[in-house]
Structures are given as C-alpha cells and as structure tokens.
Coordinates of C-alpha atoms (C1' of nucleotides) in Angstrom, one line a residue:
Chain A
M1 CA -6.0 -11.8 17.6
I2 CA -7.5 -8.6 15.9
R3 CA -7.1 -6.0 18.8
D4 CA -8.8 -2.7 19.2
L5 CA -11.6 -3.0 16.4
H6 CA -14.4 -2.1 18.5
E7 CA -12.7 1.5 19.6
W8 CA -12.4 3.2 15.8
P9 CA -11.7 6.7 15.9
K10 CA -14.3 9.4 15.0
T11 CA -11.8 12.4 15.1
E12 CA -8.3 12.8 13.6
A13 CA -6.8 13.6 17.0
E14 CA -8.1 10.2 18.2
A15 CA -6.9 8.6 15.3
V16 CA -3.3 10.4 15.7
A17 CA -3.5 8.9 19.5
I18 CA -4.3 5.4 18.3
Q19 CA -1.3 5.4 16.1
E20 CA 1.1 6.5 18.7
R21 CA -0.2 3.9 21.1
L22 CA 0.0 1.1 18.7
R23 CA 3.4 2.7 17.2
P24 CA 5.6 0.6 19.7
L25 CA 4.1 -2.9 18.9
V26 CA 5.7 -3.0 15.6
R27 CA 8.5 -5.4 15.5
V28 CA 11.3 -5.3 12.8
E29 CA 13.1 -8.9 12.4
D30 CA 13.6 -11.3 10.0
P31 CA 10.3 -12.9 8.9
P32 CA 9.7 -16.8 9.0
Q33 CA 9.4 -18.9 5.7
V34 CA 7.5 -17.1 3.4
R35 CA 5.1 -19.3 1.1
T36 CA 1.9 -17.4 0.4
A37 CA 1.7 -13.6 0.4
A38 CA -1.4 -11.7 0.3
G39 CA -2.4 -8.4 -1.9
L40 CA -4.5 -6.0 -0.4
D41 CA -6.3 -3.2 -2.3
V42 CA -9.1 -1.0 -2.1
A43 CA -11.3 0.1 -5.1
Y44 CA -13.5 2.9 -4.7
R45 CA -17.2 3.5 -6.0
D46 CA -19.8 6.1 -4.8
E47 CA -18.8 8.7 -2.3
D48 CA -18.2 6.3 0.5
E49 CA -18.8 3.1 -1.1
I50 CA -15.7 0.9 -0.9
V51 CA -14.7 -2.6 -1.8
A52 CA -11.7 -4.4 0.0
A53 CA -10.5 -7.2 -2.2
V54 CA -7.5 -9.7 -1.0
T55 CA -5.5 -12.2 -2.9
V56 CA -3.4 -15.0 -1.5
L57 CA -0.4 -16.2 -3.8
D58 CA 1.5 -18.9 -3.6
V59 CA 5.1 -16.9 -3.8
T60 CA 6.9 -19.5 -5.9
T61 CA 4.4 -20.1 -8.7
L62 CA 2.5 -16.6 -8.1
S63 CA -0.7 -18.3 -8.7
V64 CA -3.8 -17.1 -6.5
V65 CA -4.5 -19.9 -4.0
D66 CA -7.3 -17.7 -2.0
S67 CA -9.2 -14.5 -2.0
A68 CA -11.7 -12.5 -0.4
V69 CA -13.9 -9.3 -1.3
V70 CA -16.0 -7.2 0.9
R71 CA -18.3 -4.3 0.1
G72 CA -18.1 -1.5 2.7
K73 CA -18.4 1.9 3.5
A74 CA -15.4 4.4 4.7
E75 CA -15.9 5.5 8.2
F76 CA -13.2 8.0 7.8
P77 CA -12.3 10.5 5.4
Y78 CA -8.9 10.5 3.6
V79 CA -6.6 12.4 5.3
P80 CA -2.9 11.8 4.3
G81 CA -1.1 10.2 7.5
L82 CA -4.5 8.5 8.5
F83 CA -5.0 6.5 5.3
A84 CA -5.6 3.0 7.6
F85 CA -8.4 4.5 9.3
R86 CA -10.3 4.7 6.1
E87 CA -9.4 1.2 4.6
A88 CA -8.1 -1.1 7.5
P89 CA -11.7 -2.1 8.8
S90 CA -12.6 -3.4 5.3
L91 CA -9.7 -4.9 4.7
L92 CA -9.6 -6.6 7.9
A93 CA -13.1 -8.0 7.0
A94 CA -11.9 -9.5 4.1
L95 CA -8.8 -11.0 5.7
A96 CA -11.5 -12.8 8.3
E97 CA -13.0 -14.5 5.3
L98 CA -9.9 -16.2 3.8
S99 CA -9.6 -19.8 4.6
V100 CA -6.1 -19.6 4.2
R101 CA -3.8 -17.5 6.6
P102 CA -1.2 -15.7 4.6
D103 CA 2.4 -15.6 5.6
V104 CA 2.6 -11.8 5.1
L105 CA 0.5 -9.0 4.1
V106 CA 1.7 -7.0 1.1
C107 CA -0.4 -3.6 1.6
D108 CA -0.7 -1.1 -1.2
G109 CA 0.8 1.9 0.8
Q110 CA 3.3 2.7 3.4
G111 CA 4.8 1.0 6.5
L112 CA 7.3 2.6 8.2
A113 CA 7.7 5.3 5.6
H114 CA 4.9 7.4 7.5
P115 CA 5.3 11.0 9.4
R116 CA 4.6 8.9 12.7
R117 CA 6.3 5.9 11.5
F118 CA 2.7 3.9 11.5
G119 CA 1.4 3.5 8.2
L120 CA -1.2 1.0 6.9
A121 CA 1.4 -1.7 6.7
C122 CA 2.1 -1.6 10.3
H123 CA -1.2 -0.9 11.4
L124 CA -2.5 -3.9 9.8
G125 CA 0.3 -5.8 10.7
V126 CA 0.1 -5.1 14.3
L127 CA -3.8 -5.5 14.5
T128 CA -3.4 -9.0 12.9
D129 CA 0.0 -9.9 14.1
L130 CA 0.9 -11.1 10.8
P131 CA 4.0 -10.0 9.1
A132 CA 3.6 -7.0 6.6
I133 CA 5.3 -4.9 4.4
G134 CA 4.1 -1.7 2.7
V135 CA 4.7 -1.1 -1.2
G136 CA 3.6 2.2 -2.3
K137 CA 3.6 3.8 -5.6
T138 CA 4.5 7.2 -4.6
A139 CA 7.2 8.5 -2.2
M140 CA 6.7 9.6 1.4
G141 CA 9.9 11.1 1.7
R142 CA 13.1 12.2 -0.3
Y143 CA 15.4 10.0 -2.5
E144 CA 17.9 9.7 -5.2
P145 CA 16.6 7.9 -8.4
P146 CA 18.3 4.3 -8.1
A147 CA 19.9 2.9 -11.0
E148 CA 18.0 2.1 -13.9
Q149 CA 18.1 -1.5 -14.2
R150 CA 15.8 -4.2 -11.9
G151 CA 16.5 -4.6 -8.6
S152 CA 18.7 -1.4 -7.6
W153 CA 17.6 0.6 -4.9
S154 CA 18.1 3.8 -3.2
P155 CA 17.5 4.7 0.9
L156 CA 14.1 6.6 1.3
H157 CA 14.8 9.3 3.9
Q158 CA 12.4 11.3 6.4
D159 CA 13.9 13.8 8.4
D160 CA 17.1 12.4 9.1
E161 CA 16.4 8.8 9.2
V162 CA 15.9 6.0 6.7
V163 CA 12.4 4.9 6.7
G164 CA 12.4 2.8 3.4
R165 CA 13.8 2.0 0.2
A166 CA 13.0 3.3 -3.7
L167 CA 13.1 -0.1 -5.4
R168 CA 13.5 -0.2 -9.3
T169 CA 11.2 -3.4 -9.9
Q170 CA 11.3 -3.2 -13.7
P171 CA 14.1 -1.4 -15.7
G172 CA 13.8 2.0 -16.8
V173 CA 10.3 2.4 -14.9
K174 CA 9.6 4.6 -11.9
P175 CA 10.5 2.6 -8.8
V176 CA 8.1 1.8 -6.0
F177 CA 8.3 2.6 -2.5
V178 CA 9.0 -0.4 -0.1
S179 CA 8.9 -0.2 3.9
V180 CA 8.6 -2.7 6.7
G181 CA 5.0 -2.9 8.1
H182 CA 5.6 -5.8 10.9
R183 CA 7.8 -8.8 11.7
Y184 CA 9.8 -8.2 8.6
T185 CA 13.2 -6.3 7.7
L186 CA 13.8 -3.9 4.9
D187 CA 16.3 -6.3 3.1
A188 CA 13.4 -9.1 3.3
A189 CA 10.6 -7.0 1.9
C190 CA 12.8 -6.0 -1.1
D191 CA 13.7 -9.4 -1.6
L192 CA 9.9 -10.3 -1.4
T193 CA 8.9 -7.2 -3.7
L194 CA 11.0 -8.6 -6.3
R195 CA 9.9 -11.7 -6.4
L196 CA 6.4 -10.9 -6.4
A197 CA 6.9 -8.5 -9.5
P198 CA 9.2 -10.3 -12.0
K199 CA 7.1 -8.8 -14.9
Y200 CA 5.7 -5.3 -13.9
R201 CA 6.2 -2.4 -11.7
L202 CA 3.9 -3.3 -9.0
P203 CA 3.8 -6.7 -7.3
E204 CA 1.7 -9.6 -8.4
S205 CA -0.2 -9.6 -5.3
T206 CA -1.4 -6.1 -5.5
R207 CA -2.2 -6.5 -9.4
T208 CA -4.4 -9.3 -8.9
A209 CA -6.2 -7.9 -5.7
D210 CA -6.8 -4.7 -7.8
H211 CA -8.7 -6.6 -10.7
L212 CA -10.3 -8.7 -8.4
G213 CA -11.9 -5.4 -6.4
R214 CA -12.3 -3.5 -9.9
M215 CA -14.2 -6.5 -11.2
Q216 CA -17.2 -6.4 -8.3
P217 CA -20.3 -5.2 -9.8
Chain B
dG1 C1' 1.3 33.2 0.7
dC2 C1' 3.0 28.5 -1.6
dG3 C1' 3.6 23.8 -2.0
dA4 C1' 2.8 19.0 0.0
dC5 C1' -0.3 15.7 0.6
dA6 C1' -0.1 6.9 1.0
dG7 C1' -5.0 5.7 -1.6
Chain C
dA1 C1' -8.9 7.0 -5.3
dT2 C1' -11.4 8.5 -9.6
dC3 C1' -12.4 11.4 -14.2
dT4 C1' -10.4 9.9 -19.7
dT5 C1' -8.4 9.6 -25.8
dG6 C1' -4.8 8.0 -28.1
dT7 C1' -0.4 5.6 -28.4
dC8 C1' 3.0 2.3 -28.0
dG9 C1' 4.3 -2.7 -27.1
dC10 C1' 4.0 -7.7 -26.0

DNA sequence: GCGACAG
DNA sequence: ATCTTGTCGC
C-alpha cells in the first residue's frame, strides 16, 4: 500500500533519483466519485520539529468527519523541488491514523507543476495510491492573470507545457495554483477546488488542517 | 553577477 | 514555514 517508506533519501541526489523513479507511476485519469476529501498541512515549530495535520471533509457539507495529528521531526532540509521529502513522512504517518479512508488527498503544494513533474501531491498519491491533487499558494511556472471573477482560470506553463492552472477561487483575490497529483484530471481538480473553496481563497480542507496543526500545543 | 526559489 | 501592527470587512 505504502511503498518505499524504508528507503528515505539522505542526499539531494538520492532524492532526485527517487522522484525520477516514481514519476512514471503517476496516472492522469478521471477520478471515481468523490464524497470525502482530505486536507493535509504541516506546521513548523522549533528548528526541525513539525506537526502534520490531516482533516477529512464531506465534500457536500464541508463538515469535518475525521482528523489526525502527528508530531515529528523534519528528516530533510527545505530544498525547492524536494519539498516532499521534508513533509511526506509525517503526513503519511497522520494519514495512517485516519479511520476514514478519504477519496482524494488535497495537498498544500504542487503536483505535476514541478521541475521534474513530481511534486508533493504526486508523491503522496503514488505512495498511497490514492487520488491526489495539489493546490498551491504560489506559482511554479508562468501564467497570465485569470479574469477577476470566481471560477475563471488560465493555464500554468512550465517550459513549453501546461502543468496546471491558475484558478480564481474568490473574486478579486490572488488565484491558487492547481495541478494533478495522481489518478485525477486537471478539469476535475479545478472542479473539486472550487467546491472546497466557496468562501475563501484556499480550500476548506487545507484551512481546517492548518487550524488543527496550529492549535496543537 | 543577479534573480528565482512549493512550504 | 515563521517573525509581526494596524486596518478593513463580515
């Protein structure tokens, strides 16, 4: 179910090699019916102490139906492009404590919108084989600002390909950056993001996970 | 040398 | 990510 957890990298070169090995396992396809969505977020404390929080929401009511929190240590430094190696171990531990298996992971970061097309959402999706999407707060690539109204979007380009979308979840507010993680399509990922963000810029799933992690003593 | 750089 | 005052809006 969860692969490669016992061979976490010690160097950046090992980390890149793992990304390139797992990258072909990403599948882009229509997701099955989504009734619950998990929001994942990590809060940072002192030095390398981190708190991984996961909340599972009913996509229709946006109510929290399950949650888990795990305190841990960052086993990898923050390196742009290798973000998953810092947060994924604790997030996977938190996911393992859930009693409800979510239909999709909504990750705080990128999926295919990544220099090697294997961001956090792809990594978590492949390791768990759960559908996953990435909803980031900053762009990894170039884009034209979408129209000001909620729901409008524009393609996010990296090199010469479309790796995601800049999606306006609230009128007149900076867009979020949506990309496929695993077993999802870009269209479906944007639909889900809009359903999860009826009131604020970020999906309710990441907001509740963020609050939960921040609340931990 | 200068700017970029998920969280 | 986190460090931080006041301000605007619901």
